[in-house]
C-alpha positions as a printed Julia matrix, in Angstrom:
493×3 Matrix{Float64}:
  13.39  -35.27    5.89
  16.84  -33.89    6.85
  18.67  -35.11    9.72
  18.07  -33.7    13.1
  14.87  -32.25   12.08
  11.79  -33.34   13.59
   7.96  -32.95   12.58
   5.86  -30.51   14.47
   2.95  -30.1    12.46
   1.46  -31.72    9.52
  -1.76  -30.98    7.51
  -3.36  -31.79    4.24
  -3.22  -29.48    0.85
  -4.54  -31.99   -1.67
  -5.48  -35.27    0.11
  -4.49  -38.04   -0.42
  -1.44  -36.73   -2.68
   0.02  -33.61   -0.93
   0.56  -32.55    2.61
   2.47  -29.89    4.51
   4.86  -30.58    7.24
   6.37  -28.08    9.38
   9.86  -29.32   10.6
  12.12  -27.98   13.2
  15.95  -28.48   13.63
  16.46  -29.89   16.9
  19.79  -28.34   17.31
  18.99  -24.72   15.95
  15.46  -24.6    16.36
  15.42  -23.18   12.58
  12.2   -24.27   10.91
  11.65  -25.82    7.53
   8.23  -26.39    5.21
   8.37  -29.83    3.59
   6.06  -30.45    0.7
   5.37  -33.81    0.91
   3.48  -35.23   -2.15
   3.16  -38.92   -3.61
   5.67  -39.32   -6.47
   5.03  -41.23   -9.8
   6.83  -44.66   -9.95
   9.39  -45.07  -12.51
   6.93  -47.13  -14.6
   4.3   -44.26  -13.96
   6.54  -41.87  -14.93
   7.34  -43.43  -18.31
   3.84  -43.81  -19.07
   3.05  -40.26  -17.9
   5.38  -38.83  -20.5
   4.07  -40.46  -23.1
   0.34  -39.76  -22.15
   1.21  -36.07  -21.41
   1.74  -35.23  -25.24
  -1.47  -36.94  -26.22
  -3.17  -34.82  -23.38
  -1.76  -31.45  -24.77
  -2.97  -32.05  -28.18
  -6.53  -32.79  -26.79
  -6.94  -30.29  -24.54
  -8.97  -26.76  -25.84
  -6.54  -24.08  -27.07
  -5.59  -21.35  -24.55
  -8.25  -18.95  -25.98
 -11.26  -21.48  -25.33
  -9.54  -22.26  -21.95
 -10.08  -18.65  -20.96
 -13.76  -18.41  -21.92
 -14.47  -21.35  -19.79
 -16.47  -21.06  -16.58
 -14.09  -22.47  -13.67
 -11.56  -23.56  -16.23
  -9.45  -25.45  -13.78
 -12.45  -27.55  -12.58
 -13.59  -28.28  -16.06
 -10.39  -28.96  -17.68
  -9.46  -31.32  -14.66
 -12.81  -33.42  -15.43
 -11.16  -33.3   -19.15
  -7.82  -34.89  -18.19
  -9.66  -37.69  -16.38
 -11.76  -38.61  -19.4
  -8.78  -38.4   -21.77
  -6.84  -40.56  -19.25
  -9.6   -42.97  -19.05
  -9.39  -43.47  -22.9
  -5.85  -44.39  -22.79
  -6.36  -47.07  -20.25
  -4.95  -49.67  -23.02
  -1.55  -48.11  -22.55
  -1.53  -49.19  -18.87
  -3.36  -52.5   -18.79
  -1.63  -55.08  -16.98
   0.36  -52.67  -15.01
   0.02  -51.39  -11.58
  -0.6   -47.74  -12.2
  -2.47  -45.32  -10.06
  -4.61  -43.31  -12.85
  -5.82  -40.89   -9.89
  -2.6   -40.1    -8.78
  -1.33  -39.7   -12.58
  -4.21  -37.08  -13.15
  -3.03  -35.02   -9.82
   0.26  -34.68  -11.4
  -1.02  -33.94  -14.95
  -3.55  -31.41  -13.49
  -0.62  -29.49  -11.46
   1.5   -29.64  -14.2
  -0.91  -28.63  -17.11
  -3.28  -26.47  -15.5
  -1.95  -25.3   -12.11
   1.55  -23.85  -10.98
   3.62  -27.12  -11.2
   6.23  -27.66   -8.52
   4.45  -25.1    -6.34
   0.98  -26.17   -6.9
  -0.02  -27.61   -3.61
   1.65  -24.78   -2.0
  -0.49  -22.41   -3.66
  -3.54  -24.33   -2.39
  -2.02  -23.94    1.4
  -4.17  -21.25    3.23
  -1.62  -20.33    5.66
   0.86  -19.12    2.97
   0.89  -15.69    2.35
   4.08  -15.32   -0.07
   6.2   -17.8    -2.08
   9.66  -16.66   -3.48
  12.2   -18.17   -5.27
  15.73  -16.5    -5.22
  17.49  -18.23   -7.96
  19.53  -21.26   -9.02
  20.49  -23.58   -5.81
  18.5   -21.5    -3.24
  15.53  -23.02   -1.67
  12.08  -21.58   -2.51
  10.57  -19.68    0.82
   7.34  -19.13    2.02
   5.76  -16.83    4.57
   3.6   -18.79    6.67
   1.08  -16.79    8.76
   2.04  -18.65   11.9
   5.77  -19.22   11.3
   6.97  -16.18    9.09
   9.49  -16.65    6.6
  11.03  -20.29    6.28
  12.72  -22.08    3.56
  11.03  -25.09    1.83
  12.48  -28.51    0.58
  11.87  -27.26   -3.0
  15.31  -26.24   -4.38
  15.51  -25.2    -8.24
  18.71  -26.7    -9.42
  18.68  -26.25  -13.17
  18.8   -22.81  -14.67
  16.87  -23.55  -17.97
  14.14  -25.43  -16.02
  13.75  -22.34  -13.61
  13.63  -19.91  -16.63
  11.09  -22.14  -18.34
   9.04  -22.17  -15.28
   8.96  -18.59  -14.91
   8.36  -17.9   -18.34
   5.29  -20.17  -17.96
   3.81  -18.14  -14.85
   4.17  -15.12  -16.65
   2.38  -16.75  -19.67
  -0.29  -17.69  -17.22
  -0.77  -14.09  -16.2
  -1.2   -13.13  -20.32
   2.06  -11.1   -19.96
   5.29  -11.42  -22.24
   8.85  -11.55  -20.45
  11.99  -11.55  -22.45
  15.76  -10.63  -22.08
  14.77   -7.33  -23.52
  12.19   -6.79  -20.72
  13.14   -8.8   -17.9
  11.01   -7.4   -15.18
   7.62   -8.03  -14.85
   4.78   -7.52  -12.51
   1.47   -9.42  -13.23
  -1.61  -10.77  -11.87
  -2.13  -14.67  -11.74
  -5.42  -16.42  -12.88
  -6.2   -16.89   -9.24
  -5.56  -13.22   -8.47
  -2.26  -13.61   -6.92
   0.41  -10.87   -7.56
   3.85  -12.09   -8.98
   6.87  -10.15   -9.64
   9.66  -11.7   -11.64
  13.28  -11.45  -13.03
  14.37  -13.23  -15.97
  17.53  -15.2   -16.91
  20.74  -13.48  -15.37
  19.67  -10.17  -17.1
  19.36   -8.34  -13.69
  19.67  -11.07  -11.14
  23.28  -12.94  -11.51
  21.67  -15.9    -9.63
  18.96  -16.64  -12.3
  15.24  -16.29  -12.87
  13.41  -15.1    -9.53
  10.15  -15.0    -8.59
   7.89  -13.42   -5.74
   4.0   -14.57   -5.47
   1.7   -12.53   -2.97
  -1.2   -15.09   -2.8
  -4.68  -13.32   -3.6
  -7.39  -14.47   -1.01
 -10.7   -15.25   -2.95
 -12.81  -13.83   -0.38
 -11.97  -10.49    1.01
 -11.37  -10.09    4.55
 -14.22   -8.52    6.32
 -13.94   -5.87    9.35
 -15.49   -8.31   11.39
 -12.65  -10.68   10.62
 -10.3    -7.87   11.54
 -11.87   -7.27   14.78
 -12.04  -10.91   15.49
  -8.18  -11.14   14.79
  -7.83   -8.0    17.05
  -6.31   -5.92   14.06
  -8.6    -3.24   14.82
 -11.63   -2.71   17.59
 -15.18   -2.42   17.2
 -14.93    1.37   17.86
 -12.44    1.83   15.12
 -14.65    0.11   12.66
 -17.8     2.28   13.72
 -15.56    5.14   13.63
 -14.7     4.37    9.7
 -18.26    3.89    9.22
 -19.45    7.01   10.07
 -16.57    8.77    8.49
 -17.16    7.13    5.17
 -20.88    8.02    5.7
 -20.07   11.35    5.54
 -17.84   11.71    2.61
 -14.58   11.76    4.52
 -11.38   10.4     2.79
  -8.39    8.26    4.3
  -5.16    7.11    3.44
  -3.58    3.84    4.58
   0.18    3.75    5.43
   2.49    0.88    6.03
   5.17   -0.99    4.74
   4.84   -4.06    2.26
   2.74   -6.92    3.47
   1.52   -5.0     6.56
  -2.05   -5.43    5.55
  -2.64   -1.72    3.85
  -5.2    -2.95    0.99
  -6.75   -5.76    3.27
  -7.75   -2.93    5.79
  -8.78   -0.28    2.74
 -11.03   -3.24    1.42
 -12.63   -3.96    4.68
 -13.51   -0.37    5.27
 -14.88    0.17    1.76
 -17.85   -2.28    2.75
 -18.87    0.66    4.67
 -19.49    2.99    1.8
 -23.34    3.3     0.8
 -24.6     0.8    -1.65
 -25.88    3.77   -3.97
 -22.48    5.52   -4.46
 -20.66    5.5    -7.59
 -17.26    4.11   -6.87
 -14.18    3.91   -9.08
 -11.27    1.6    -8.48
  -7.86    2.33  -10.26
  -5.07   -0.63   -9.54
  -2.13   -1.74  -11.02
  -3.15   -5.28  -10.37
  -6.66   -5.71   -9.38
  -7.16   -6.73   -5.71
  -9.89   -4.55   -4.27
 -13.46   -6.33   -4.39
 -16.61   -4.28   -3.55
 -20.31   -5.19   -3.16
 -21.52   -2.41   -4.78
 -23.29   -2.59   -8.01
 -22.28    1.17   -9.78
 -18.58    0.08   -9.6
 -16.19    0.77  -12.3
 -12.69   -1.26  -12.34
  -9.55    0.45  -14.16
  -6.28   -0.98  -14.64
  -3.46    0.46  -16.73
  -2.1    -0.9   -20.0
   1.6    -1.25  -20.35
   3.0    -0.94  -23.36
   6.61   -3.52  -24.12
   7.91   -1.31  -27.1
  10.63    1.56  -26.33
   8.19    4.33  -27.64
   5.37    3.37  -25.29
   2.71    5.14  -27.45
  -0.12    2.91  -26.59
   0.45    3.06  -22.88
  -2.21    4.0   -20.37
  -0.53    5.07  -16.86
  -2.02    5.07  -13.29
  -1.82    8.98  -13.87
  -4.08    8.75  -17.09
  -6.46    6.67  -15.47
  -7.0     8.98  -12.27
  -7.14   11.94  -14.54
  -9.58   10.42  -16.59
 -11.9     9.21  -13.51
 -12.36   13.11  -12.69
 -14.59   13.47  -15.9
 -16.81   10.11  -14.82
 -17.93   11.88  -11.49
 -17.1     9.22   -9.1
 -18.76    9.56   -5.51
 -15.46    7.72   -4.28
 -12.37    7.43   -5.93
 -10.24    4.41   -4.71
  -6.55    3.96   -5.83
  -4.85    0.91   -4.99
  -1.47    2.42   -3.99
  -0.1     6.15   -4.92
   3.57    6.33   -5.9
   3.82    8.73   -8.26
   2.36   11.88  -10.23
  -1.04   10.23   -9.96
  -1.06   11.35   -6.18
  -1.27   14.96   -7.16
  -4.69   14.1    -9.33
  -6.04   12.2    -6.48
  -5.6    14.98   -3.97
  -7.03   17.26   -6.14
 -10.04   15.18   -6.65
 -10.58   15.03   -2.9
 -10.03   18.88   -2.72
 -12.97   19.29   -5.35
 -15.82   17.1    -3.53
 -14.98   13.6    -4.47
 -14.34   11.02   -1.77
 -10.72    9.69   -1.77
  -9.26    6.48   -0.34
  -5.63    4.94   -1.1
  -2.86    3.44    0.24
   1.15    4.43    0.36
   4.45    3.12    1.73
   5.4     5.14    4.68
   7.07    4.23    8.01
   5.15    7.01    9.97
   2.66   10.09    9.6
   5.74   12.19    9.05
   7.47   10.38    6.46
   3.82   10.15    4.83
   3.61   14.05    4.5
   7.55   14.57    3.59
   6.63   11.95    0.78
   3.51   13.36   -0.41
   4.84   16.91   -0.56
   8.23   15.91   -2.5
   8.7    14.88   -6.29
   7.43   12.85   -7.88
   4.31   13.42   -5.95
   4.52   16.97   -5.32
   1.28   17.4    -3.46
   0.81   21.12   -2.2
   0.63   21.18    1.53
  -2.48   23.27    1.26
  -4.16   19.81   -0.21
  -3.03   17.59    2.51
  -5.92   18.32    5.0
  -8.48   17.07    2.42
  -7.2    13.43    2.98
  -9.03   13.63    6.09
  -7.55   10.59    8.05
  -4.21    9.05    8.02
  -4.39    5.14    9.15
  -0.92    3.32   10.31
  -0.8    -0.49    9.83
   2.08   -2.73   10.77
   3.34   -6.04   11.51
   3.97   -6.27   14.98
   4.88   -9.09   17.51
   2.41  -10.42   20.1
   3.87  -12.46   22.3
   5.79  -15.28   20.38
   3.95  -14.84   17.25
   3.84  -12.21   14.47
   0.6   -10.54   13.5
  -0.69   -7.17   12.13
  -2.35   -4.29   13.81
  -3.54   -0.94   12.96
  -1.43    1.03   15.43
  -2.52    4.51   15.04
  -5.31    6.73   13.27
  -4.88   10.34   12.99
  -7.02   13.27   11.71
  -5.36   15.86    9.52
  -5.91   19.22   10.69
  -3.0    20.48    8.51
   0.19   19.27    7.1
   1.94   19.77   10.04
  -0.64   18.88   12.63
  -1.91   15.15   12.35
  -4.05   14.41   15.58
  -4.13   11.12   17.09
  -7.58    9.72   17.76
  -6.84    6.01   18.21
  -3.5     4.32   19.08
  -2.56    0.43   19.83
  -1.28   -0.29   23.15
   1.21   -3.08   22.45
   1.25   -3.98   26.24
  -2.33   -4.88   26.6
  -2.81   -5.66   22.93
  -6.04   -3.16   22.84
  -7.11   -0.16   20.78
  -7.4     3.16   22.79
  -9.07    6.14   22.17
  -6.52    8.73   22.71
  -7.57   12.2    21.47
 -11.08   14.23   20.54
 -12.22   13.95   16.93
 -12.43   17.17   15.41
 -14.02   15.63   12.25
 -16.88   14.59   14.35
 -17.47   18.38   15.37
 -17.14   19.02   11.5
 -19.57   16.53   10.63
 -22.12   17.92   13.25
 -21.72   21.47   12.17
 -22.05   20.23    8.44
 -25.5    18.29    9.48
 -26.88   20.37   11.79
 -26.71   17.39   14.55
 -25.5    18.05   17.96
 -22.36   16.21   18.82
 -24.06   14.15   21.28
 -26.4    12.53   18.58
 -23.14   11.81   16.55
 -21.69   10.11   19.58
 -25.0     8.22   20.01
 -25.22    7.12   16.43
 -21.36    6.02   16.85
 -22.71    3.84   19.67
 -25.48    2.37   17.97
 -23.16    1.59   15.13
 -20.67   -0.09   17.44
 -23.55   -2.47   18.95
 -24.4    -3.34   15.39
 -20.52   -4.3    14.78
 -20.41   -6.16   18.1
 -23.63   -7.96   17.45
 -22.09   -9.2    13.78
 -19.0   -10.17   15.41
 -20.87  -12.33   18.14
 -22.91  -13.81   15.58
 -19.64  -14.84   13.85
 -20.77  -12.97   10.51
 -17.33  -13.31    8.82
 -18.74  -13.92    5.35
 -18.25  -10.84    2.85
 -21.73  -10.9     1.06
 -23.27  -11.32    4.66
 -21.52   -8.43    6.16
 -22.1    -6.36    3.0
 -25.91   -7.21    2.9
 -25.94   -6.08    6.84
 -24.48   -2.86    6.36
 -26.87   -2.02    3.45
 -29.87   -3.1     5.4
 -28.51   -0.56    8.28
 -28.59    2.2     5.61
 -32.25    1.37    4.5
 -33.79    0.19    7.6
 -31.68    1.01   10.41
 -34.52    0.31   13.12
 -35.35   -3.24   11.89
 -31.45   -4.16   12.17
 -31.13   -2.27   15.61
 -34.71   -4.22   16.8
 -32.49   -7.66   15.48
 -29.72   -6.22   17.58
 -31.47   -5.73   20.87
 -33.6    -8.86   20.36
 -30.06  -10.94   20.56
 -29.18   -8.88   23.51
 -32.42   -9.68   25.47
 -32.16  -13.46   24.47
 -28.79  -13.43   25.98
 -29.69  -11.54   29.28
 -32.5   -13.82   30.32
């Protein structure tokens, strides 16, 4: 550890071989993330380099590896089996075979020097800025901090970036030095290769993927949203309303979208269109589409987001979910919601006004008359609550016209609560369309809020369990409400 730094937190990553240490500079208060790993001894490294080549020759080819169920676990066992066969090379030496297997697994099957960090549940982003600069991480408790990992060799960094892109099934070269891709674990990676566009050398940014989607109950528990907001979206999606999530990079747009999509009726046909597949739904009638990019100059076989969104209109989806709109596909999405399809998406924008300005300008070019069909705008932000940075839905507005987005919920930063600030005209619209009184709908909102509160109180955070409860409410609402009331009765006695 550097001089003047003191350890303030330590936790395991891959025990007993790797742990994370958060250290603070006693003079400046600056934080640093230390990856502490058991390194190989000189003798172990010598033997490791010999065995590494032998293991490389004996492992299945990449095509066979991709076909395996849980490939990393299977290959990890294979590495240990192969190492065991070469015990003769290490007989009479003080060699830790398990430690050697750990390093071989992370180098052959994992992410090499950052493999342990990729396993850290507290890390959201990992980025390398070039040769000589430390790798940075975004830690959920400490924000952006440097690590003790510093790429010092340009060729080694180029090779590592090339390996990452190869793991993602993509190609990178000096002719095409910018690549966005998805790693085997679902994480998103953006790279620049060599010094073609980044003078400091190759760079990469990894946005880590959560294997299990965050549920709306987790968002409520973390105060990102309130139970009333969740119930509001449940009712709106049950009545075929559309919404657009707005915010900057890393604000939690896709997380919110995915959590709310759980409320869609289980029998609906849903099509998702994403550049990098991130959305996970519990629905059986679900089609996932991703674009196909071309590396050639003519791009004759390229399939773009625009092509895919246009194609979905012939597939008759009940809901069309576009991971993020940026270009001409936006017009097609708004065309879809104006012709009776449900639509959900995310977009980069600082506020509602900026969103409408962007939507109605090139390259999106959405006519102002189409804007109200996207019924609800949602603003999500990274905000500071006390001494920590977190995420909040800060405003929800209903789109009356392109010039009139009426706030319904707003986050109160002083008390860290969500407040109802306006009357919902969509509720009146639903009442007119279904022949119900507004009072009946408001009572249904209260019932669904009770169900959601019950789920949170029971600590129902698992994605599948949450989805099953919502499905059960659609088919047997009285049974679910009886369970809710039964818990309430027990708690009051």
